[in-house]
Each structure stands twice: as C-alpha cells, then as structure tokens.
Amino acid sequence: MMNLLLLSAVINNPLTVIPTPTHVSMGTGSFELNAKTVVVADGLTEVVAKQLRAYLQPATGFELKSKRTAKSNRIAFFTTHDPQLGLEGYRLKVDHEGVGIWANSASGHFYAVQTLRQLLPVEVFGARRTKQPWTIPAVEIVDKPRFLWRGLMLDVGRHFFPKKEVLKFIDALAMHKMNHLHLHLTEDQGWRIEIKKYPKLTSIGSMRKETMAGHYSDHRHDGTPHGGFYTQKDIREMVAYAEKNHITIMPEIEMPGHCQSALAAYPDLGNTGAQLPVRVDWGVNENVYNVDDSTISFLKDVLTEVMALFPSQFIHIGGDEVPKKQWKESPHVQDLMRQRGLKTEEELQSWFIRQMDAFLSSHGRRLVGWDEILEGGLAPSATVMSWRGTKGGIAAAKAGHDVVMAPTTYTYFDFYQSKSIATEPTAIGGFLPLETVYAYDPVPAELNAAQAKHILGAQGQLWSEYIPTTDHLEFMAFPRTCALADAVWRAPGSTNFKGFRDRLTTHLMRLKAMGVNYRNPTIGSQAAVGTWRSGQISEHWTPHVWDLTSSFNKAGNYALTFQYTSGEHRLDIDGIEIEADGVIVATDGHRGRTGGEDVQNVYRVRLAKAYKKVLIRAKVRADGGSDSNGELYVVRER
Ligand code: ACM
C-alpha cells in the first residue's frame, strides 16, 4: 500500500513546468500532436493561435491549420469570463481528443501556450526539425500569477546589448511568463536611446573611450572604445516585439545622477561648466545634473519623446545614488534652493523628482524611482523600487504607495552565483545563489493585508558593469530568472526547492534547445575547506593558519578564495604562504579583502609535488573588531 501511494505521488506530479502552476490535476492517457492537428480559434484568439503554430513549426515540421471548429485532434482556444482566472490566468485541459484553453484575456491564452510548450518534449524548443512522438500528458491546469509585476532589469548603459540580443532575451522572459522588462537606458558610461531634439546625447553620449578591465578595484582599462544606442525605430520594434510576448518594456531615464554621458554631450546641464568625457570608471559619481529650469525642461523634452515611444504606464526616472557635493558647493544651486524654499539638498532632490512626477502624471503616466526618492519626501504619485533591502518598500507601502521589490539580497543577478569565485567570471561581488532567489517572498512580513496590496511584485537586476557579452548576460540571468519567475508566479505557501531543482534539470534542456546560455547549477557547490569565526581573528595584523592538507593533495595550480559570510567586520588579507612539510614552498603576497565588497580575495599558488602536510598561513585582520565569519574554498586549476 505504502509503495503504491508513493508511486501515485510520483505519477501525479510528473510535470516540469516552470513557473509552478497553481493547480494541477493529472488525468489518464495523453494526446499526440500530429500534422493533422488543427488549431481552433476565433477573431479574439487568432493572434495567439498563430503564435502557437509558429512555436510548434520549427521542431515538429507541422504546418498546423487554423479552423473555427473541430471536435477532435485539436488545440482549441476559448474566451471566457471566469473570475477565478483573473487578468492573466488560464485553464488548460488535455485529454485524448486534444487541448482546450480558456482565458479571460489574450495574456491568459498566451501563458497557456507557454505551459503547453513545456508539456511537450523539450525538443519543441529547438530551431531544427526533430522526429518525436509529440505527446502531451492528460492534465487539467488552472493557473494564474500571484503578482502583477514579474520583471527583469537590463542595464544597457554599462554595456550595450544590440536590439537582436534584447529580442532573444524577451523570448526567454516570455517563456517564464515574466511580464516586465525594465531597460536602464541612460548611465554615466553611455546614453542608449536616440532623442531627436538632442542629437548629441547619442552622437557624443553613446560612446566611451574605454572600459574598465578586471574588477574596478584593479584600476585597469582596456583601451578599447565601447558604444551603441537604439534608434527610435529600434525602440519601436523592441516595444512591439515585447508587446506580442505580453511584456511591457519600462524605460528608465536616470536623473539627477548617473548622467555623465548627458553632461558630456551638453555641459550646460552640469554644475561645474567642465567639459566631461563619457565616464569610463564604474561606481557612484559626483557629477550630477544642475537644477536650473532649463535642465528640468530638457528632461521633460526627453521624457516627451520617451513617452511617445513606450506605451508603458510606468516610467522610471532613476533617482538612486546622487551625491549632493556639487549642489552643496554651487552658490547658484544654493540660491535656487532659497528661492524655492528648500532647506536641504535632500529636499532639493525631492523637489526635482516632484517636477517629473507632476509632468508624467499630467500625461497619464506614473513615475517609478529607486528607493532614494523617499529621502526628502516622496512625490505624491511615485512608485518605489526597493533595492537597498526592503525598508524603502515597506515605508512606501505603509504610506500607500505602490512598490516593486528589487532588494540586492534576493534579486541582484550581477552578484556571484558561487562562493568559490575563483572559477566564476569576475562579478561586482556579493553572493546570490539559486536557492535564495527561489525562496524569495516579495511581501515583507511587516505589512498588513491592505499594505501588502501595494507590493506589485518583484524583479531581477542585471547591472552590466561586468557583463560584456550576451553569453555572459545569459549565464548571470539563468537559471536565477527561472527561480525568480517561480517566486513571483507560484501560489504562496507552495515553496519546494527540491521539487524545483528536479524540474530545472529538464527545464535547462529547454534553454539549451533555445540556444540560451545558463550557469550549470551543479557546479561550484563544493563544500568550504576551512572557516574563520567571530572572535578568532584579531583586529590587528596576525598570522592565521589553516591545515588544508586534504585539499592541496597533489601537484598543480590552486586558487584559494576567502569568502566572508557574516559579522560586523570584514576580513583583510595581506598575503598568504604555503608551508608544506615544514618549508615555505609558495606565496601570494597581494593585499585583498572580503565582506562589504570583495576585492582580490582569491589567492593563487602552485605546488610542485604532493606533500604530507600542507598549512596555509595568511596574514589577516578583521577590520575594526573581531566579529567576522567566513569560509575558504579551494579549486585546483589547469
Ligand atoms: C542601484 O543599484 N543603484 C539601484
């Protein structure tokens, strides 16, 4: 009896659909799609029927016919008015006669199609014809998303990603039922959108002289110009393509900081009159817009062209990381503050954002900003994107403002995916593994039910300082985007990482068939080989020894990573030496640190042969105290 029950649990749960459908009820038998299968659609569902045929054609080779009715061997779309399905939900039923799909909206039909693709053999995601029995298991699925905002942010400012690559990315988002693509279009290091009234924004602002090489703490540059921008025609094409995939592209035009590319093009927009270059270094930048009426007008002109291109109700104006130094030091800005009755630079920033809020609202749009827009008073209609943890989001929701959750700890996909960073491509720092993304619940426990309604959803962040290519972008995005898609779609309380991991094995084959790169989640999960704990490390430079004989166990090149995990104090490292059988046989003397940000925290040494006993001696200190915890990881390299 026990075995039968176990067996039925397995049989009852064979689907590998990501994100997890809200309700699945397995039937018996299956339906086999063939060249004679017809797609049943009417005026309202013709578009999605055509998309389905286009999805199925390359791998199956079937040129499916569309019809108004068919009793059997059919995939039929129906429009219903079923309140339990909401705006984006669907019901999908597969039996031996075929597939029925019911939804209240085109989005619901589209998401049913995404599920249907995942019920077919993974080969259906490929671009080339393959011979398969195209079998779909009998099942009834009733499914709808938990959140309205299921998004991803792509920073095309730090590195430019051409239109074609963005379209490919949209395909991958759509497959995960994600519905917002936030394009971070302007940055210190590049202006990426054609604005007809201000052509220098792109003729000058879209190109930088060179790019940082390695980690920014290395202070190296590659000497190679980098640039690119989207013409307005490109933007229209991307917006239309996204719309077909039920994705809204939300543009971000950064202000009043992160704008050096605009200042390079039009120095009058700045505070110092200096002719600045498009910035080549990463990080927060003190060059910000001035607060003249003419600068406000310039930004309204830019937003006017942006609104004409993007139907998105939400328009993002940035607002993060604005050093107030130039405003403090400028007598002219101080004069304007007095004239406007503003006491602090924070109030001035708030004034700035309010100008944009009123302007966007008067055009029927809604302003979105990073959580710094709370400082100095939130603009009346603003929606907050909470990135420095959840505090900003909680405060905004309590004040009755809508919120999109984007906290670094759960959604910054520019963070490392492994603690053993020696084998990872250089990233900004941090550690955000798949499990953590998967487990994310965007609604903070601090909110009551009414406040929680203001949490529109969540999005992942792909800041691209360290992401120069599409291959690398996909490596950082997947499978963490699969996990986030699950977190923002699945019913609350249905969290099951092990189940997700099992389904992911099949799901990754779909990505592979689509030609989408991803990080193999089975690598880099090796155990730590050593630790340091709170109280063990002095705040003064002291040698600390670990016995790593079992890891440094043969001849070869090794990379040793110091990885801070918790505590008040980071770990500083002033070189390591390897003592093998009582003799110093190798050293790596460079200065590094881990915690807060990780800087050169990987040490490389070579062993000429195997030894009986291998000790690592590192000169370390915990910065400002001894509350530091962390782990050591070792990989043997080629
Ligand atoms: C941000 O990461 N500066 C929003």
XYZ file of C-alpha atoms and ligand atoms in Angstrom:
642
model
C 0.000 0.000 0.000
C 2.770 2.365 1.027
C 4.631 1.756 -2.216
C 1.520 2.297 -4.293
C 0.887 5.607 -2.581
C 4.456 6.702 -3.207
C 4.200 5.642 -6.811
C 0.971 7.540 -7.300
C 2.572 10.644 -5.795
C 5.302 10.422 -8.423
C 2.875 9.709 -11.245
C 0.625 12.522 -10.065
C 3.405 15.034 -10.240
C 5.329 14.440 -13.434
C 5.158 17.961 -14.880
C 8.292 20.041 -15.235
C 6.546 23.351 -15.883
C 8.347 26.475 -14.601
C 6.941 28.646 -13.075
C 4.916 26.217 -10.961
C 1.234 26.226 -11.958
C -1.179 26.989 -9.126
C -3.289 23.914 -9.611
C -2.509 20.682 -11.482
C -4.692 17.625 -11.739
C -3.261 14.740 -13.766
C -5.587 12.732 -15.996
C -5.013 9.389 -17.661
C -3.586 8.843 -21.099
C -2.296 11.534 -23.398
C -2.817 13.443 -26.610
C -0.427 13.145 -29.511
C 0.059 16.191 -31.666
C 0.480 15.386 -35.376
C 0.488 17.070 -38.761
C -3.312 16.869 -38.928
C -3.944 18.574 -35.590
C -5.963 21.757 -36.075
C -5.867 24.945 -34.057
C -9.350 26.246 -33.250
C -9.565 29.999 -32.842
C -11.892 32.929 -33.464
C -11.403 36.646 -34.044
C -10.246 37.174 -30.466
C -7.785 34.296 -30.315
C -6.392 34.260 -33.858
C -3.202 36.047 -32.817
C -2.275 33.571 -30.085
C -3.227 30.653 -32.367
C -0.763 31.981 -34.920
C 1.932 32.300 -32.240
C 1.312 28.701 -31.168
C 1.669 27.470 -34.756
C 4.908 29.443 -35.093
C 6.274 27.964 -31.846
C 5.492 24.415 -32.928
C 6.534 24.581 -36.568
C 10.357 24.552 -36.486
C 10.836 21.414 -34.361
C 7.734 19.446 -35.405
C 7.714 20.485 -39.047
C 3.900 20.611 -38.805
C 2.097 23.376 -40.686
C -0.985 23.261 -38.479
C -4.249 24.536 -39.963
C -6.488 27.017 -38.186
C -10.226 26.380 -38.095
C -13.347 27.806 -36.473
C -14.427 24.439 -35.019
C -13.167 20.863 -34.667
C -14.313 18.068 -32.357
C -11.121 16.037 -32.134
C -7.389 16.227 -32.785
C -7.437 19.888 -31.934
C -5.998 22.638 -29.784
C -8.916 24.969 -29.120
C -8.862 28.484 -27.652
C -11.944 29.836 -25.876
C -12.538 33.250 -24.342
C -14.392 33.065 -21.039
C -15.394 35.352 -18.202
C -14.198 33.299 -15.291
C -13.463 35.489 -12.257
C -11.171 32.904 -10.674
C -8.736 33.231 -13.606
C -8.242 36.980 -13.186
C -6.454 39.127 -15.739
C -3.655 36.758 -16.680
C -4.844 33.277 -15.670
C -5.924 30.360 -17.827
C -7.389 26.891 -17.699
C -5.813 24.219 -19.860
C -7.258 20.743 -20.290
C -5.579 17.931 -22.197
C -7.381 14.666 -22.979
C -7.118 12.137 -25.801
C -9.188 14.414 -28.100
C -6.827 17.314 -27.776
C -6.247 20.510 -25.826
C -8.740 23.095 -24.605
C -7.584 26.509 -23.403
C -9.817 29.008 -21.607
C -8.848 32.520 -20.523
C -10.393 35.929 -19.950
C -7.649 37.750 -21.813
C -5.036 37.455 -24.524
C -2.366 37.241 -21.792
C -4.101 34.244 -20.247
C -4.172 32.490 -23.617
C -0.517 33.334 -24.164
C 0.513 31.900 -20.790
C -1.461 28.732 -21.524
C 0.597 28.404 -24.694
C 3.819 28.795 -22.680
C 2.658 25.991 -20.403
C 1.627 23.835 -23.352
C 5.124 24.158 -24.856
C 6.540 22.852 -21.567
C 4.162 19.873 -21.597
C 5.690 18.770 -24.916
C 9.085 17.065 -25.270
C 11.940 19.562 -24.666
C 12.949 19.281 -28.330
C 9.970 21.508 -29.204
C 12.111 24.458 -28.050
C 14.695 23.780 -30.744
C 15.037 25.577 -34.044
C 15.551 22.416 -36.100
C 13.163 19.660 -37.051
C 13.402 16.511 -34.899
C 11.439 13.263 -35.054
C 9.488 12.671 -31.826
C 6.182 11.378 -30.662
C 4.819 14.842 -29.772
C 2.928 13.589 -26.752
C 1.174 15.752 -24.185
C 0.053 14.113 -20.913
C -3.642 14.305 -19.998
C -3.939 17.007 -17.379
C -6.075 19.855 -16.192
C -4.272 23.005 -15.099
C -5.881 26.062 -13.548
C -3.241 28.703 -13.205
C -2.706 32.372 -12.513
C 0.129 34.554 -11.245
C 0.441 35.751 -7.666
C 1.938 39.114 -8.696
C 1.195 41.683 -11.396
C 4.854 42.712 -11.752
C 7.178 39.903 -12.785
C 10.214 41.584 -14.120
C 13.816 41.832 -15.020
C 16.006 44.903 -15.359
C 18.608 45.025 -18.070
C 21.373 47.637 -17.782
C 22.212 48.517 -21.371
C 24.127 51.596 -20.171
C 27.269 49.967 -18.781
C 27.414 47.555 -21.689
C 25.274 47.981 -24.761
C 23.280 44.956 -25.909
C 22.142 45.200 -29.550
C 18.454 45.015 -30.447
C 18.704 41.467 -31.770
C 20.045 40.231 -28.425
C 17.347 42.039 -26.490
C 14.698 40.348 -28.670
C 16.227 36.953 -27.883
C 16.153 37.840 -24.189
C 12.461 38.740 -24.499
C 11.767 35.241 -25.882
C 13.376 33.718 -22.808
C 11.450 36.013 -20.442
C 8.145 35.213 -22.145
C 8.786 31.505 -21.735
C 8.906 32.146 -17.962
C 5.680 34.215 -18.006
C 7.610 37.298 -16.974
C 5.793 40.477 -18.000
C 8.106 43.456 -17.409
C 11.440 44.292 -18.985
C 12.960 47.357 -17.354
C 15.524 48.894 -19.712
C 18.101 51.028 -17.912
C 18.752 53.245 -20.934
C 20.997 56.022 -19.644
C 24.096 55.910 -17.494
C 27.322 57.745 -16.755
C 29.018 55.333 -19.162
C 26.583 55.587 -22.074
C 23.321 57.105 -23.353
C 21.494 54.406 -25.333
C 18.338 55.952 -26.769
C 18.034 58.338 -29.725
C 16.375 61.631 -28.718
C 15.604 63.660 -31.852
C 15.652 67.051 -30.146
C 19.094 66.440 -28.589
C 21.185 64.501 -31.121
C 24.447 64.871 -29.164
C 23.050 62.589 -26.452
C 23.849 59.738 -28.800
C 26.422 61.239 -31.191
C 28.614 62.039 -28.167
C 26.972 60.348 -25.174
C 26.693 56.822 -26.558
C 30.443 56.209 -26.904
C 33.096 55.920 -24.210
C 36.810 55.867 -24.835
C 37.449 52.605 -22.993
C 36.135 50.229 -20.348
C 37.465 49.025 -17.023
C 39.292 45.713 -17.275
C 39.042 43.190 -14.453
C 37.468 44.315 -11.193
C 37.235 48.088 -10.725
C 39.492 47.776 -7.684
C 42.230 46.737 -10.153
C 42.150 50.265 -11.721
C 42.914 48.930 -15.204
C 41.323 49.905 -18.526
C 41.133 48.037 -21.815
C 41.900 50.907 -24.228
C 39.000 49.880 -26.484
C 36.103 52.249 -27.246
C 32.652 50.891 -26.393
C 29.322 52.257 -27.530
C 25.986 51.823 -29.193
C 22.418 53.039 -28.976
C 18.900 52.213 -30.094
C 17.368 54.384 -32.797
C 13.735 55.294 -32.263
C 12.926 52.753 -34.972
C 14.791 50.064 -32.967
C 12.860 51.031 -29.843
C 9.515 50.758 -31.640
C 10.497 47.318 -32.897
C 11.556 46.127 -29.427
C 8.397 47.523 -27.817
C 6.175 45.854 -30.424
C 8.034 42.560 -30.106
C 7.748 42.666 -26.323
C 4.050 43.505 -26.567
C 3.464 40.398 -28.706
C 5.125 38.477 -25.888
C 2.907 40.166 -23.291
C 5.880 42.048 -21.893
C 5.839 45.735 -21.095
C 9.147 47.490 -21.602
C 9.561 50.132 -18.929
C 12.208 52.709 -19.873
C 14.500 54.266 -17.284
C 15.999 57.703 -17.871
C 18.336 58.318 -14.908
C 18.234 61.628 -13.040
C 19.506 63.632 -11.265
C 22.622 61.412 -11.000
C 24.222 58.710 -13.162
C 24.059 61.179 -16.051
C 27.630 61.936 -17.073
C 27.017 60.799 -20.664
C 24.402 63.577 -20.974
C 26.753 66.090 -19.333
C 29.453 65.098 -21.836
C 27.025 65.901 -24.656
C 25.586 69.106 -23.138
C 27.903 70.572 -20.444
C 25.321 73.288 -19.599
C 23.285 70.589 -17.853
C 26.017 70.177 -15.229
C 27.087 72.164 -12.185
C 30.717 72.978 -12.915
C 30.838 74.024 -16.565
C 33.545 71.415 -17.137
C 33.669 69.514 -20.414
C 33.459 65.948 -19.103
C 34.056 62.787 -21.102
C 31.567 59.919 -21.131
C 32.637 58.157 -17.943
C 34.900 55.110 -18.124
C 35.045 54.117 -14.429
C 32.283 52.279 -12.553
C 30.764 53.409 -9.278
C 28.905 56.345 -7.805
C 29.733 59.653 -9.456
C 29.549 63.183 -8.087
C 28.792 64.731 -11.497
C 25.017 65.266 -11.444
C 22.510 67.466 -13.277
C 22.121 71.053 -12.155
C 18.656 72.197 -11.044
C 18.071 75.072 -13.478
C 14.635 75.448 -15.046
C 16.299 74.839 -18.424
C 17.603 71.446 -17.217
C 14.155 70.495 -15.959
C 12.800 71.492 -19.400
C 15.458 69.415 -21.130
C 14.465 66.351 -19.102
C 10.768 66.934 -19.801
C 11.605 67.120 -23.530
C 13.462 63.822 -23.261
C 10.561 62.216 -21.377
C 8.132 63.523 -24.005
C 9.967 61.578 -26.718
C 10.278 58.584 -24.391
C 6.525 58.560 -23.686
C 5.823 58.669 -27.420
C 7.932 55.518 -27.874
C 6.949 53.482 -24.811
C 3.270 52.832 -24.047
C 4.296 51.654 -20.538
C 2.212 53.363 -17.888
C 5.253 53.324 -15.608
C 8.254 55.486 -16.488
C 11.401 55.098 -14.333
C 13.467 58.203 -13.571
C 16.218 56.551 -11.523
C 16.892 58.765 -8.510
C 19.488 56.478 -6.900
C 22.997 57.300 -5.721
C 23.013 61.091 -6.079
C 25.981 62.654 -4.251
C 24.979 66.114 -3.058
C 28.525 67.551 -3.151
C 28.170 69.696 -6.297
C 24.807 71.076 -5.172
C 26.281 71.965 -1.778
C 29.286 73.673 -3.342
C 27.441 75.645 -6.015
C 26.369 79.157 -4.939
C 23.942 79.156 -7.866
C 22.246 75.946 -6.687
C 22.137 77.282 -3.115
C 20.462 80.458 -4.449
C 17.872 78.428 -6.293
C 17.213 76.377 -3.155
C 16.495 79.573 -1.191
C 14.232 80.889 -3.957
C 12.309 77.629 -3.951
C 12.064 77.468 -0.163
C 14.157 74.289 0.101
C 16.331 73.752 3.168
C 18.372 70.636 2.397
C 19.844 69.008 -0.680
C 17.618 66.011 0.065
C 14.613 68.334 -0.230
C 16.096 69.615 -3.479
C 16.332 66.090 -4.856
C 12.741 65.540 -3.759
C 11.733 68.801 -5.498
C 13.472 67.584 -8.641
C 11.602 64.264 -8.601
C 8.286 66.039 -7.895
C 8.724 68.092 -11.080
C 8.952 64.853 -13.018
C 6.117 63.221 -11.083
C 3.762 66.115 -11.883
C 4.872 66.097 -15.505
C 4.429 62.360 -16.002
C 1.099 62.376 -14.123
C -0.194 65.182 -16.354
C 0.453 62.819 -19.271
C -1.352 59.922 -17.630
C 1.886 58.118 -16.721
C 3.247 57.007 -13.372
C 6.717 57.758 -12.047
C 8.900 54.972 -10.682
C 12.143 55.625 -8.816
C 14.762 53.752 -6.771
C 14.160 53.948 -3.016
C 16.374 57.049 -2.544
C 13.368 59.049 -3.799
C 11.908 58.564 -0.305
C 14.626 60.811 1.148
C 13.421 64.405 1.484
C 9.787 63.378 0.924
C 8.140 61.089 -1.602
C 6.441 62.601 -4.660
C 2.666 62.131 -4.450
C 2.174 59.590 -7.259
C 5.530 57.829 -7.121
C 6.027 54.078 -7.171
C 9.122 52.916 -5.312
C 11.606 50.302 -6.432
C 13.113 48.986 -3.207
C 16.736 47.933 -3.787
C 18.639 48.714 -0.559
C 16.855 45.904 1.221
C 13.130 46.104 1.850
C 12.971 49.107 4.227
C 12.159 51.567 1.457
C 9.481 49.303 0.072
C 7.907 48.826 3.495
C 7.867 52.578 4.199
C 6.371 53.341 0.800
C 3.682 50.629 1.054
C 2.748 51.858 4.540
C 2.379 55.350 3.099
C 0.026 53.969 0.439
C 2.462 53.960 -2.490
C 2.927 51.081 -4.882
C 6.197 49.174 -4.682
C 8.266 46.888 -6.862
C 10.644 44.783 -4.793
C 14.221 44.638 -6.069
C 16.376 44.039 -2.980
C 20.054 43.288 -3.589
C 19.960 40.214 -1.334
C 17.381 38.387 -3.471
C 17.336 40.000 -6.895
C 20.776 41.321 -7.868
C 21.742 38.926 -10.616
C 25.066 40.741 -11.054
C 26.181 39.051 -7.792
C 28.236 35.845 -7.797
C 26.380 32.545 -8.087
C 29.001 30.629 -6.128
C 31.093 31.354 -3.058
C 34.031 29.735 -4.775
C 34.607 32.695 -7.052
C 37.937 31.500 -8.432
C 36.021 29.550 -11.074
C 33.432 32.253 -11.798
C 33.728 35.130 -14.253
C 34.549 38.396 -12.445
C 31.439 39.929 -10.897
C 30.788 43.018 -8.821
C 30.833 40.936 -5.614
C 28.103 39.554 -3.341
C 26.643 36.059 -3.388
C 23.178 35.246 -4.636
C 22.624 31.530 -5.183
C 19.650 29.931 -6.882
C 18.136 28.713 -3.573
C 17.965 32.244 -2.200
C 16.260 33.626 -5.295
C 13.839 30.708 -5.341
C 12.886 31.211 -1.694
C 12.103 34.903 -2.097
C 8.718 36.112 -0.929
C 8.266 39.709 -2.118
C 5.716 40.584 0.571
C 7.539 41.671 3.766
C 6.089 40.239 6.972
C 5.874 43.787 8.377
C 2.920 44.662 6.130
C -0.746 44.047 6.869
C -3.062 42.769 4.129
C -4.101 46.226 2.925
C -0.483 47.449 2.776
C 0.659 44.225 1.098
C -1.626 45.025 -1.859
C 0.839 47.792 -2.724
C 3.561 45.229 -3.427
C 3.101 44.915 -7.184
C 5.735 42.202 -7.449
C 9.474 41.853 -7.876
C 12.198 41.962 -10.481
C 15.754 40.747 -11.017
C 18.585 43.197 -11.728
C 21.203 42.632 -14.411
C 23.632 45.501 -13.860
C 26.160 45.064 -16.614
C 29.485 46.569 -15.470
C 30.996 43.071 -15.506
C 28.742 41.626 -18.221
C 30.216 42.462 -21.620
C 28.508 39.835 -23.809
C 25.107 38.220 -24.316
C 26.524 34.808 -23.468
C 27.710 36.171 -20.138
C 24.402 38.001 -19.613
C 22.510 34.748 -20.016
C 24.971 32.995 -17.704
C 24.139 35.527 -14.980
C 20.392 35.552 -15.759
C 19.728 31.813 -15.906
C 18.724 29.793 -14.009
C 18.200 32.547 -11.417
C 15.475 34.064 -13.606
C 13.736 30.655 -13.643
C 13.760 30.747 -9.822
C 12.521 34.331 -9.659
C 9.774 33.579 -12.191
C 8.640 30.808 -9.856
C 8.760 33.101 -6.810
C 6.545 35.761 -8.404
C 4.105 33.346 -10.021
C 3.524 30.374 -7.700
C 0.811 30.339 -5.048
C 2.059 31.473 -1.628
C 2.966 28.525 0.583
C 3.849 26.206 -2.306
C 7.613 26.645 -1.936
C 9.553 23.422 -2.596
C 13.161 23.910 -3.665
C 13.905 20.245 -4.147
C 10.939 19.864 -6.493
C 12.037 22.981 -8.364
C 15.608 21.669 -8.684
C 14.320 18.388 -10.113
C 12.158 20.178 -12.680
C 15.000 22.535 -13.508
C 17.071 19.654 -14.894
C 14.518 19.250 -17.697
C 13.907 22.969 -17.958
C 17.600 23.671 -18.620
C 17.372 21.368 -21.629
C 14.707 23.726 -22.983
C 17.048 26.690 -22.565
C 19.782 24.731 -24.282
C 17.470 23.898 -27.190
C 16.686 27.624 -27.495
C 20.388 28.460 -27.570
C 20.176 30.316 -24.252
C 23.295 30.075 -22.093
C 22.990 29.391 -18.369
C 25.106 28.547 -15.363
C 25.063 24.851 -14.606
C 23.722 24.808 -11.059
C 25.516 21.565 -10.183
C 28.960 23.170 -10.304
C 30.515 25.369 -7.691
C 28.547 23.787 -4.904
C 31.601 22.223 -3.270
C 31.983 22.452 0.484
C 34.102 25.004 2.284
C 37.515 23.617 3.289
C 38.063 25.932 6.220
C 36.390 28.655 8.242
C 37.052 31.627 10.459
C 34.662 32.539 13.197
C 33.796 35.578 15.236
C 36.472 36.112 17.919
C 39.183 34.095 16.144
C 40.654 36.925 14.095
C 42.248 39.935 15.748
C 41.678 43.493 14.604
C 45.476 43.773 14.304
C 47.514 42.023 11.613
C 48.172 38.474 12.827
C 49.101 35.234 11.054
C 46.320 32.670 10.987
C 46.927 29.065 9.972
C 44.654 26.511 8.372
C 45.577 22.872 7.759
C 44.440 22.262 4.184
C 46.386 19.028 3.548
C 43.316 17.224 2.255
C 42.596 19.933 -0.369
C 46.157 20.688 -1.524
C 46.777 16.997 -2.032
C 48.653 16.785 -5.333
C 50.907 18.806 -7.618
C 49.177 21.603 -9.508
C 47.846 25.165 -9.560
C 45.412 26.089 -6.831
C 43.056 29.009 -6.237
C 42.076 29.722 -2.648
C 39.101 32.034 -2.033
C 38.448 33.822 1.255
C 34.702 34.370 1.488
C 33.164 36.493 4.237
C 29.720 35.205 5.300
C 28.543 37.280 8.275
C 29.502 39.600 11.122
C 30.222 43.287 11.694
C 33.775 43.262 10.384
C 35.219 42.385 7.016
C 38.402 40.343 6.688
C 41.555 41.987 5.330
C 44.233 39.662 3.974
C 47.857 40.688 3.478
C 49.159 37.740 1.523
C 49.396 34.016 2.133
C 52.191 31.465 2.259
C 52.073 27.712 1.855
C 54.093 25.703 4.364
C 54.490 22.167 3.020
C 56.209 19.611 5.261
C 57.726 22.449 7.272
C 59.084 24.511 4.333
C 57.585 27.603 2.655
C 57.027 26.388 -0.918
C 54.755 29.058 -2.380
C 53.418 32.546 -1.635
C 50.899 35.008 -2.997
C 51.638 38.281 -1.281
C 48.908 40.549 -2.601
C 46.518 42.542 -0.387
C 42.874 41.509 -0.556
C 39.668 41.771 1.409
C 36.233 40.165 1.700
C 32.999 41.469 3.213
C 31.119 44.598 2.184
C 32.791 44.288 -1.155
C 35.205 41.579 -2.151
C 38.476 42.855 -3.546
C 41.101 40.463 -4.868
C 40.080 37.811 -2.364
C 41.380 34.910 -4.467
C 44.965 33.685 -3.886
C 46.797 31.536 -6.391
C 49.699 29.191 -5.652
C 51.454 26.313 -7.352
C 52.575 23.075 -5.709
C 55.379 21.210 -7.497
C 54.501 17.893 -5.867
C 52.341 16.256 -3.232
C 53.211 16.748 0.456
C 52.317 15.003 3.695
C 51.195 18.185 5.419
C 50.100 21.474 3.842
C 49.431 24.538 6.000
C 48.131 27.881 4.722
C 49.382 30.837 6.697
C 47.591 34.105 5.957
C 48.314 37.487 7.500
C 44.853 38.724 8.367
C 42.897 41.177 10.441
C 39.211 41.804 10.961
C 38.589 45.452 10.137
C 37.649 47.346 13.303
C 36.916 44.409 15.607
C 36.846 40.642 15.558
C 33.239 39.892 14.612
C 33.928 38.270 11.289
C 32.848 34.889 9.933
C 33.761 33.307 6.668
C 34.770 30.293 4.657
C 37.671 29.119 2.496
C 37.165 27.483 -0.878
C 39.797 25.709 -2.911
C 39.823 24.707 -6.557
C 42.607 23.048 -8.466
C 43.042 24.831 -11.780
C 44.625 23.879 -15.079
C 21.173 50.668 -7.766
O 21.640 49.513 -7.671
N 21.974 51.702 -7.699
C 19.756 50.908 -7.947
